[in-house]
Amino acid sequence: MSPRSAAFLMSFAASLSALSAAPQGPWSYPSSRPGAVVDDYHGTKVADPYRWLEDLDSADTAAWVGAQNRLTRDFLGSLPGVAAFRERLTRLWNYPRASVPFREGGRTFFSRNSGLQNQSVLFVQDRAGAEPRVLIDPNTLAADGTVALTGVHVSRDGRLVVYGTAAAGSDWNEYRVRSVDDGKDTADLVRWVKFSTVGWTRDGKGFFYSRYPAPEVDAGTGKTFSRLENQRVYYHRLGTPQEKDVMIHEIPAEPKWLVRATTSEDGRYVILRVNRGSASENLVRYIDLGDPLAPRLDAPVRDLIADWGAEHEFVGNDGTTWYLLTTRGAPRQRLVAVDLARPQPEHWRTIVPEGRDVIDNVEIIGGRFVVKTMRDASSRLAIHAKDGRALGEVALPGLGTVGAVSGREDEEEFFYSFTSFATPVTNFRHNVATNRGEAFDAPKVAFNPADYETRQVFFASKDGTRVPMFLTHRKGLKTGPDTPTLLYAYGGFNVSLTPTFSVANLVWMEAGGVYALPNLRGGGEYGREWHDSGTKERKQNVFDDYIAAAEWLFANRITSPAKLVLSGGSNGGLL
């Protein structure tokens, strides 16, 4: 480390120390007036004095939020070192990065962010060696930057792309179609889309999608009102108005169920995944379109999985043999082959059995299975033959997370991303036949990854359950009761927290802090059983795990209660 860098870090560490020693109050919090709302639930009266805050557009709520924000800004603005942190964050965030590429019709598609762009830009490379060109720049979709690109779905011939947009943070999506050849939009517009997937027909003449009935719109405010019921699958034929879309599947007896459609790579099947809300257990239905180039949209919907006993994910197919990733009889998942002529579970053939590691994802690439697994909350990547034989593991750079895996069944090269606490998301290309690969277009961030170290520890929760936790900090850092430590967790919805690069966390560690990430029950780090043990009447386990993580940090002289920061968002905020 150069003397200049060392001096900067010493100054930065002093800023962190000053931040952690900032006055803790008392602060003059804005008043929150109680209301007189009382609900009567079958004779039991329940007061709800702050119901008025649920009206997000009222003047009273706006004033309350404004006062809270002013308190926060005034406090944060008074802290020493804020300008140094802002400058360092800006510098580190300003680096070019790209998504994992994918191919369709001989073209390669990927997103790239030049550094500080609000949204990444979609590029297309027409052929190997050609200069990539911009296909969709979402930063230009609205003058105020409030329209986001929510997804892209390229036709099998690589000539057209369905892209979704959402305005001002809304969950409602609109789908449009853009020609890849000239970058111009067609007249096609599909609205009232939410929680949908897209499946092109092989002939490139249209696509399947899910939408809700058009909601009521308030004439004065323009707001929509909808109960989000009766989601249906439609087929949109290019060049026709949405009103002419063909309704493919609905479940009127169960208006709250979700139903989403994709198509198989060979173009023969429509795969319908049916869910009940956020629960992961699902049904599987399908439509045999017959000739992929002359699909029968009136073909019947058939059941493949008709009970709610497990989660099932379509991986691919060889004709009428389907490959499913399932938790049936395997909480950590297994890969099975299903014959459509005999689809009952007793006839399934296990290809990759359940093991000690959780199977995250499987892709069919180059006539082989690329299997992504998770061991103690970090990734493994392996290649298997179609009969399940293990053909070797992919050598990963270290303890970290494999993100997207992208490849085609008819090509031997695939792409994947890798990241860790001190490794920005880096793309790799790999050959399934030779099991050799390399990084490409690696991002360059203004720090030295070798200056940081990560270790994984295990601690006992209140009931004795063994829980893992990652600890990352500057190499050689001597920790103790005065070491600022950030303890981040989530603990719910089957979400797994694995090593991930974060500029904000890096700056925290660069200044002398420790970043601690425990893998609480309620997540998916050890499969279905781990998730279930942190839900419903077992939710207390999540809180106990989090408390035990903090107590381990204290007992092992990583930090102390006065220097520990608790952090979480969404479900982690409830935690």
XYZ file of C-alpha atoms in Angstrom:
575
model
C 0.000 0.000 0.000
C 1.346 3.417 -0.935
C 1.941 6.071 1.791
C -0.775 8.210 0.179
C -3.301 5.332 0.303
C -2.340 4.533 3.880
C -2.861 8.150 4.897
C -6.234 8.207 3.169
C -7.377 5.064 4.968
C -6.220 6.424 8.319
C -8.261 9.567 7.686
C -11.195 7.465 6.524
C -11.018 5.250 9.594
C -11.017 8.352 11.762
C -14.200 9.482 9.984
C -15.847 6.128 10.727
C -14.795 6.358 14.357
C -16.251 9.841 14.558
C -19.473 8.672 12.957
C -19.843 5.820 15.411
C -19.194 8.200 18.309
C -21.804 10.733 17.136
C -24.312 11.965 19.706
C -27.219 9.564 20.176
C -29.810 12.196 21.053
C -32.055 13.346 22.462
C -33.641 14.405 19.184
C -36.825 16.387 18.733
C -38.942 13.900 16.841
C -41.969 15.260 14.937
C -45.214 14.513 16.695
C -47.443 11.724 15.377
C -50.984 12.557 16.445
C -53.119 9.563 17.388
C -56.506 9.168 15.763
C -59.709 7.738 17.186
C -60.063 4.710 14.888
C -61.221 1.548 16.685
C -62.202 -1.644 14.850
C -64.650 -4.137 16.307
C -63.653 -7.708 15.370
C -66.491 -9.940 16.542
C -66.762 -8.118 19.833
C -63.057 -7.471 20.324
C -62.156 -3.811 19.979
C -58.755 -3.049 18.433
C -57.455 0.515 18.291
C -55.622 1.661 15.164
C -54.655 5.252 16.045
C -52.332 5.804 13.077
C -54.674 4.625 10.328
C -54.488 8.108 8.850
C -50.889 7.435 7.792
C -52.132 4.754 5.389
C -53.467 7.511 3.125
C -50.208 8.109 1.282
C -51.515 11.084 -0.686
C -53.076 13.120 2.109
C -51.603 16.459 3.111
C -51.210 15.225 6.711
C -49.181 12.201 5.640
C -47.020 14.291 3.315
C -46.298 16.730 6.135
C -45.429 13.885 8.530
C -43.043 12.274 6.006
C -41.455 15.638 5.261
C -40.788 16.279 8.935
C -39.263 12.828 9.409
C -37.016 13.323 6.373
C -35.849 16.735 7.607
C -34.900 15.239 10.962
C -32.889 12.515 9.234
C -31.167 14.854 6.768
C -30.267 17.359 9.471
C -28.747 14.638 11.642
C -26.810 12.945 8.841
C -25.608 16.294 7.517
C -24.147 17.166 10.894
C -21.962 14.068 11.122
C -18.209 14.382 10.501
C -16.796 12.555 7.525
C -19.990 12.557 5.430
C -18.345 14.393 2.524
C -15.441 11.927 2.469
C -17.785 8.969 2.389
C -19.874 10.527 -0.390
C -16.778 11.218 -2.483
C -15.428 7.706 -2.015
C -18.782 6.055 -2.754
C -19.153 8.084 -5.949
C -15.675 7.169 -7.137
C -16.105 3.458 -6.480
C -19.595 3.238 -7.994
C -18.314 4.809 -11.195
C -17.059 1.708 -12.989
C -18.259 0.026 -16.222
C -20.048 -3.315 -15.785
C -22.031 -5.687 -17.953
C -24.649 -8.381 -17.464
C -24.242 -12.034 -18.420
C -24.678 -12.271 -22.214
C -27.278 -14.499 -23.861
C -27.708 -15.565 -27.462
C -30.640 -15.884 -29.809
C -30.626 -16.280 -33.572
C -26.841 -15.928 -33.782
C -26.913 -12.586 -31.990
C -25.536 -11.830 -28.525
C -27.439 -9.593 -26.122
C -26.233 -8.015 -22.888
C -26.729 -4.937 -20.703
C -23.965 -2.487 -19.853
C -23.701 0.379 -17.396
C -20.958 2.943 -18.018
C -20.661 3.672 -14.304
C -23.158 6.088 -12.812
C -26.037 5.567 -15.240
C -29.396 5.192 -13.512
C -30.245 2.172 -15.662
C -28.121 -0.202 -17.685
C -28.396 -0.064 -21.483
C -29.294 -3.119 -23.602
C -26.775 -3.846 -26.382
C -26.791 -6.317 -29.234
C -23.798 -7.794 -31.071
C -24.954 -8.966 -34.496
C -22.100 -11.423 -35.021
C -18.799 -12.435 -33.448
C -16.294 -9.613 -33.735
C -18.904 -6.987 -34.607
C -19.117 -3.796 -32.604
C -22.036 -3.966 -30.100
C -24.742 -1.385 -30.677
C -27.415 0.113 -28.439
C -30.787 -1.588 -28.753
C -32.727 -0.103 -25.802
C -31.559 2.746 -23.579
C -34.087 2.961 -20.737
C -32.507 6.200 -19.522
C -34.153 7.899 -22.512
C -37.648 6.420 -22.071
C -38.804 9.386 -19.975
C -37.459 12.908 -19.586
C -37.511 12.635 -15.794
C -35.990 9.138 -15.749
C -38.958 7.548 -13.987
C -39.669 4.822 -16.568
C -37.761 1.599 -15.874
C -36.930 -1.308 -18.157
C -38.324 -4.367 -16.362
C -37.409 -7.206 -18.714
C -36.452 -8.241 -22.239
C -37.484 -11.380 -24.128
C -35.916 -12.044 -27.535
C -37.575 -14.183 -30.196
C -35.850 -17.442 -31.176
C -34.654 -16.005 -34.488
C -33.133 -12.973 -32.747
C -35.149 -10.527 -34.856
C -37.609 -9.143 -32.285
C -37.587 -8.290 -28.594
C -40.508 -7.880 -26.223
C -39.526 -5.376 -23.558
C -41.414 -4.365 -20.447
C -41.514 -0.919 -18.868
C -42.894 0.407 -15.580
C -43.538 4.059 -14.743
C -42.783 5.797 -11.440
C -42.091 2.622 -9.503
C -45.383 0.967 -10.399
C -45.794 -2.818 -10.509
C -47.880 -2.455 -13.648
C -45.926 -3.259 -16.805
C -46.464 -2.362 -20.425
C -45.016 -4.579 -23.148
C -43.767 -3.267 -26.458
C -41.992 -4.949 -29.358
C -38.801 -3.661 -30.981
C -37.160 -4.777 -34.195
C -33.549 -5.800 -33.561
C -32.635 -5.050 -37.178
C -33.474 -1.346 -37.155
C -34.101 -0.598 -33.456
C -37.619 0.685 -34.110
C -40.763 -0.200 -32.184
C -43.716 -1.844 -33.848
C -47.266 -0.686 -33.115
C -47.783 -3.509 -30.611
C -48.709 -2.481 -27.052
C -49.822 -4.804 -24.234
C -51.049 -3.298 -20.947
C -52.156 -4.336 -17.445
C -49.338 -6.833 -17.088
C -48.090 -7.780 -13.625
C -46.154 -10.812 -12.323
C -45.785 -12.182 -15.846
C -43.302 -14.207 -17.855
C -43.105 -14.269 -21.664
C -42.914 -17.163 -24.101
C -42.418 -16.584 -27.833
C -43.811 -19.056 -30.335
C -41.093 -20.534 -32.502
C -42.510 -18.911 -35.642
C -41.809 -15.459 -34.166
C -45.366 -14.306 -34.858
C -46.422 -13.720 -31.262
C -45.924 -14.450 -27.587
C -47.705 -15.728 -24.490
C -47.999 -13.500 -21.426
C -50.135 -13.022 -18.288
C -52.281 -10.043 -17.422
C -55.142 -8.927 -15.231
C -58.443 -7.417 -16.346
C -58.121 -3.686 -16.929
C -58.521 -1.999 -13.521
C -60.766 0.939 -12.770
C -59.056 4.283 -13.262
C -59.998 7.357 -11.247
C -60.726 10.124 -13.731
C -59.471 12.850 -11.385
C -56.191 11.371 -10.150
C -55.417 8.789 -12.836
C -54.903 6.156 -10.122
C -55.832 2.551 -10.721
C -57.917 0.441 -8.390
C -57.746 -3.316 -8.689
C -58.119 -6.385 -6.461
C -55.503 -8.256 -8.511
C -57.776 -11.157 -9.275
C -58.362 -13.371 -12.304
C -54.923 -13.323 -13.865
C -55.135 -14.997 -17.280
C -52.667 -16.173 -19.923
C -53.073 -14.631 -23.368
C -51.411 -14.968 -26.746
C -50.588 -11.713 -28.521
C -50.226 -11.973 -32.279
C -47.946 -9.285 -33.658
C -49.672 -6.553 -35.610
C -53.023 -6.936 -33.861
C -54.513 -4.807 -31.055
C -54.518 -6.201 -27.528
C -58.301 -6.520 -27.659
C -57.803 -9.312 -30.211
C -55.418 -11.340 -28.011
C -56.420 -14.973 -27.585
C -57.206 -16.038 -24.029
C -55.247 -19.263 -23.476
C -55.903 -20.200 -19.856
C -57.834 -18.946 -16.846
C -58.836 -20.364 -13.462
C -62.140 -18.615 -12.610
C -62.784 -20.789 -9.536
C -59.557 -19.508 -7.963
C -59.318 -15.783 -8.768
C -56.243 -15.179 -6.570
C -54.037 -17.835 -8.155
C -51.150 -16.746 -10.393
C -50.582 -18.413 -13.741
C -47.530 -17.719 -15.923
C -46.441 -19.068 -19.292
C -43.131 -19.881 -20.948
C -42.297 -21.961 -23.998
C -39.872 -24.857 -24.402
C -36.681 -24.310 -26.380
C -37.915 -26.631 -29.130
C -41.064 -24.496 -29.431
C -43.478 -27.393 -29.022
C -44.832 -26.761 -25.529
C -46.326 -23.969 -23.492
C -45.445 -24.503 -19.819
C -47.970 -23.050 -17.364
C -46.807 -22.531 -13.783
C -49.618 -22.009 -11.266
C -48.952 -20.532 -7.803
C -51.018 -19.561 -4.796
C -49.669 -16.125 -3.879
C -46.065 -16.078 -2.675
C -46.009 -19.780 -1.751
C -43.359 -21.628 -3.760
C -45.329 -24.887 -4.120
C -46.899 -24.941 -7.564
C -48.903 -26.835 -10.149
C -47.632 -27.470 -13.680
C -49.870 -27.546 -16.733
C -48.942 -27.567 -20.395
C -50.171 -27.171 -23.950
C -48.829 -29.252 -26.825
C -48.669 -26.780 -29.715
C -47.800 -29.514 -32.221
C -45.735 -28.128 -35.098
C -43.686 -25.239 -33.607
C -43.857 -23.354 -36.914
C -47.654 -23.742 -37.121
C -48.685 -23.792 -33.456
C -52.193 -24.866 -32.435
C -53.398 -22.186 -30.039
C -56.656 -24.095 -29.469
C -54.885 -27.221 -28.174
C -56.132 -28.347 -24.739
C -54.462 -27.480 -21.453
C -53.254 -30.647 -19.694
C -52.185 -31.289 -16.117
C -48.660 -32.480 -15.421
C -48.495 -31.700 -11.675
C -51.984 -31.462 -10.170
C -51.270 -31.291 -6.427
C -49.617 -28.742 -4.148
C -47.144 -31.091 -2.525
C -43.902 -29.511 -3.759
C -42.167 -26.954 -5.958
C -41.506 -27.863 -9.597
C -39.462 -25.958 -12.181
C -39.343 -26.846 -15.891
C -35.708 -27.199 -17.016
C -36.110 -28.459 -20.591
C -37.138 -31.436 -22.638
C -36.084 -34.088 -25.133
C -39.326 -34.556 -27.052
C -41.907 -35.961 -24.655
C -39.336 -36.436 -21.881
C -39.386 -33.441 -19.588
C -36.755 -32.500 -17.011
C -38.014 -30.959 -13.781
C -36.229 -29.546 -10.766
C -38.404 -30.526 -7.816
C -38.613 -30.583 -4.026
C -40.923 -33.618 -4.096
C -39.249 -36.110 -1.780
C -36.175 -33.855 -1.744
C -36.273 -30.633 0.344
C -32.902 -29.630 -1.167
C -34.182 -30.426 -4.682
C -33.411 -33.092 -7.248
C -33.513 -33.239 -11.043
C -35.950 -35.766 -12.503
C -37.013 -36.981 -15.946
C -40.769 -37.186 -16.552
C -42.377 -39.100 -19.420
C -45.502 -37.230 -20.545
C -47.130 -40.582 -21.279
C -46.659 -41.629 -17.633
C -46.312 -38.390 -15.643
C -47.145 -39.812 -12.212
C -44.345 -39.308 -9.615
C -43.874 -43.049 -9.155
C -42.666 -43.186 -12.769
C -40.178 -40.331 -12.461
C -36.518 -41.091 -13.065
C -33.970 -39.277 -10.879
C -31.139 -37.735 -12.917
C -29.322 -35.711 -10.232
C -30.330 -36.833 -6.730
C -30.711 -34.680 -3.658
C -27.416 -34.260 -1.814
C -25.847 -32.251 0.978
C -25.944 -29.132 -1.198
C -29.109 -27.299 -2.220
C -29.677 -27.392 -5.990
C -30.374 -23.791 -7.018
C -30.751 -24.046 -10.758
C -30.203 -26.353 -13.736
C -29.669 -25.395 -17.372
C -29.378 -27.659 -20.436
C -26.321 -26.493 -22.393
C -24.512 -28.359 -25.146
C -26.415 -31.575 -24.457
C -25.400 -31.553 -20.779
C -26.816 -30.337 -17.486
C -25.090 -27.388 -15.836
C -26.079 -27.640 -12.176
C -25.714 -24.733 -9.761
C -25.739 -25.704 -6.086
C -25.258 -23.968 -2.756
C -23.116 -25.295 0.106
C -23.212 -23.386 3.380
C -24.544 -20.325 1.507
C -21.883 -20.207 -1.238
C -22.067 -21.470 -4.817
C -20.828 -24.561 -6.617
C -21.159 -25.243 -10.357
C -20.987 -28.732 -11.884
C -21.564 -30.445 -15.234
C -23.576 -33.659 -15.618
C -24.322 -35.894 -18.579
C -27.926 -36.387 -19.669
C -27.977 -39.694 -17.777
C -26.844 -37.911 -14.612
C -23.159 -38.918 -14.632
C -20.971 -36.290 -12.964
C -18.543 -34.806 -15.508
C -16.677 -32.477 -13.150
C -16.999 -29.224 -11.258
C -16.367 -25.788 -12.709
C -13.391 -24.184 -10.935
C -14.696 -20.999 -9.313
C -12.462 -18.122 -8.142
C -13.224 -18.737 -4.479
C -15.927 -18.418 -1.834
C -18.716 -16.542 -3.548
C -21.901 -16.562 -5.584
C -22.630 -17.699 -9.114
C -25.348 -15.485 -10.568
C -27.018 -15.998 -13.922
C -26.032 -18.981 -16.076
C -26.767 -18.472 -19.771
C -26.414 -20.950 -22.609
C -28.225 -22.890 -25.302
C -28.830 -26.579 -25.736
C -27.245 -26.500 -29.202
C -24.071 -24.598 -28.156
C -21.234 -25.828 -25.942
C -20.142 -22.432 -24.651
C -22.052 -20.818 -21.807
C -21.715 -17.705 -19.679
C -22.020 -17.150 -15.953
C -21.263 -14.444 -13.418
C -19.363 -14.678 -10.141
C -19.138 -12.289 -7.210
C -17.940 -12.200 -3.616
C -17.703 -9.616 -0.850
C -14.482 -8.252 -2.408
C -15.068 -9.269 -6.055
C -17.290 -7.132 -8.305
C -19.679 -9.144 -10.475
C -17.424 -10.672 -13.126
C -18.527 -12.556 -16.237
C -16.978 -15.841 -17.315
C -17.266 -17.932 -20.464
C -16.987 -21.707 -20.147
C -17.041 -24.749 -22.432
C -19.073 -27.728 -21.198
C -17.161 -30.201 -23.386
C -13.670 -29.271 -22.168
C -14.751 -27.921 -18.756
C -12.415 -24.979 -19.230
C -13.204 -21.284 -19.105
C -11.982 -17.784 -18.435
C -13.092 -14.371 -17.252
C -13.779 -11.730 -19.869
C -14.432 -7.998 -19.801
C -13.693 -8.003 -16.053
C -14.751 -4.788 -14.294
C -12.055 -2.505 -12.906
C -12.907 -0.911 -9.573
C -10.605 1.526 -7.757
C -9.621 -0.769 -4.894
C -7.473 -3.835 -4.290
C -9.504 -7.005 -3.566
C -6.431 -8.607 -1.979
C -6.682 -6.093 0.872
C -9.779 -7.886 2.231
C -10.475 -11.248 3.762
C -13.640 -13.278 4.324
C -14.173 -16.164 6.688
C -17.220 -18.189 7.567
C -18.039 -19.038 11.162
C -20.817 -21.111 12.699
C -22.655 -20.318 15.907
C -25.325 -22.035 17.985
C -28.756 -20.425 18.144
C -30.963 -20.520 21.231
C -32.252 -24.037 20.449
C -28.790 -25.330 19.492
C -29.249 -25.032 15.701
C -25.962 -24.459 13.859
C -26.160 -21.211 11.869
C -23.480 -19.906 9.451
C -22.235 -16.318 9.255
C -19.785 -14.557 6.924
C -17.325 -12.006 8.320
C -15.484 -9.671 5.960
C -13.042 -6.857 6.747
C -9.651 -5.402 5.859
C -6.937 -8.025 5.953
C -5.142 -8.075 9.279
C -7.728 -5.935 11.068
C -7.451 -6.332 14.846
C -11.003 -6.394 16.107
C -12.249 -5.627 19.586
C -15.081 -3.952 21.514
C -14.452 -0.649 19.707
C -14.688 -2.098 16.171
C -17.764 -0.787 14.292
C -19.643 -3.788 12.877
C -22.611 -3.933 10.509
C -24.866 -6.977 11.027
C -27.132 -7.394 7.998
C -29.787 -10.111 7.716
C -33.086 -11.031 6.063
C -34.443 -14.376 7.296
C -37.542 -15.038 5.203
C -39.363 -15.952 1.996
C -36.866 -18.675 1.083
C -34.338 -15.959 0.128
C -30.697 -17.022 0.447
C -28.073 -14.433 1.415
C -24.827 -15.350 -0.311
C -21.548 -13.427 -0.811
C -22.231 -10.336 -2.913
C -20.165 -7.301 -3.827
C -21.462 -3.971 -2.526
C -19.718 -0.630 -2.897
C -21.435 0.651 0.256
C -20.201 -2.343 2.252
C -16.733 -1.994 0.748
C -16.463 1.636 1.878
C -17.600 0.590 5.360
C -14.879 -2.070 5.481
C -12.291 0.207 3.886
C -12.804 2.635 6.754
C -12.159 -0.086 9.322
C -15.587 -1.630 9.838
C -16.569 -5.313 9.866
C -19.414 -6.587 7.680
C -21.258 -9.571 9.178
C -23.859 -11.590 7.243
C -25.647 -14.410 9.127
C -27.803 -16.918 7.233
C -30.878 -17.040 9.428
C -33.639 -19.606 9.284
C -36.529 -18.563 7.067
C -34.117 -18.252 4.135
C -33.337 -20.935 1.576
C -29.680 -21.614 2.399
C -30.354 -25.239 3.414
C -33.495 -25.942 1.429
C -37.152 -26.274 2.275
C -36.692 -27.424 5.879
C -34.474 -24.423 6.709
C -37.078 -22.085 5.266
C -40.010 -23.734 7.020
C -38.223 -23.625 10.383
C -38.366 -19.816 10.250
C -42.012 -19.361 9.274
C -45.416 -19.037 10.949
C -45.400 -20.402 14.509
C -41.633 -20.949 14.140
C -40.885 -17.311 13.260
C -39.287 -16.747 16.668
C -36.362 -18.883 15.438
C -35.417 -16.080 13.037
C -35.193 -13.539 15.844
C -33.311 -15.997 18.056
C -30.784 -16.650 15.266
C -30.197 -12.920 14.796
C -29.721 -12.352 18.527
C -27.333 -15.325 18.710
C -25.296 -13.854 15.822
C -24.863 -10.606 17.732
C -23.967 -12.445 20.930
C -21.315 -14.450 19.053
C -19.772 -11.199 17.803
C -19.602 -9.887 21.367
C -18.225 -13.119 22.854
C -15.516 -13.351 20.190
C -14.409 -9.728 20.565
C -15.446 -8.674 17.075
C -17.423 -5.739 18.451
C -19.637 -4.652 21.362
C -23.294 -3.577 21.721
C -22.302 0.095 21.554
C -20.554 -0.415 18.183
C -22.983 -2.828 16.497
C -25.238 -1.597 13.682
C -28.334 -3.692 12.900
C -29.482 -3.464 9.287
C -32.181 -5.024 7.139
C -34.692 -4.147 4.447
C -38.220 -5.355 3.668
C -38.534 -8.619 5.615
C -35.145 -7.767 7.107
C -36.605 -4.451 8.264
C -39.297 -6.345 10.157
C -36.491 -8.445 11.641
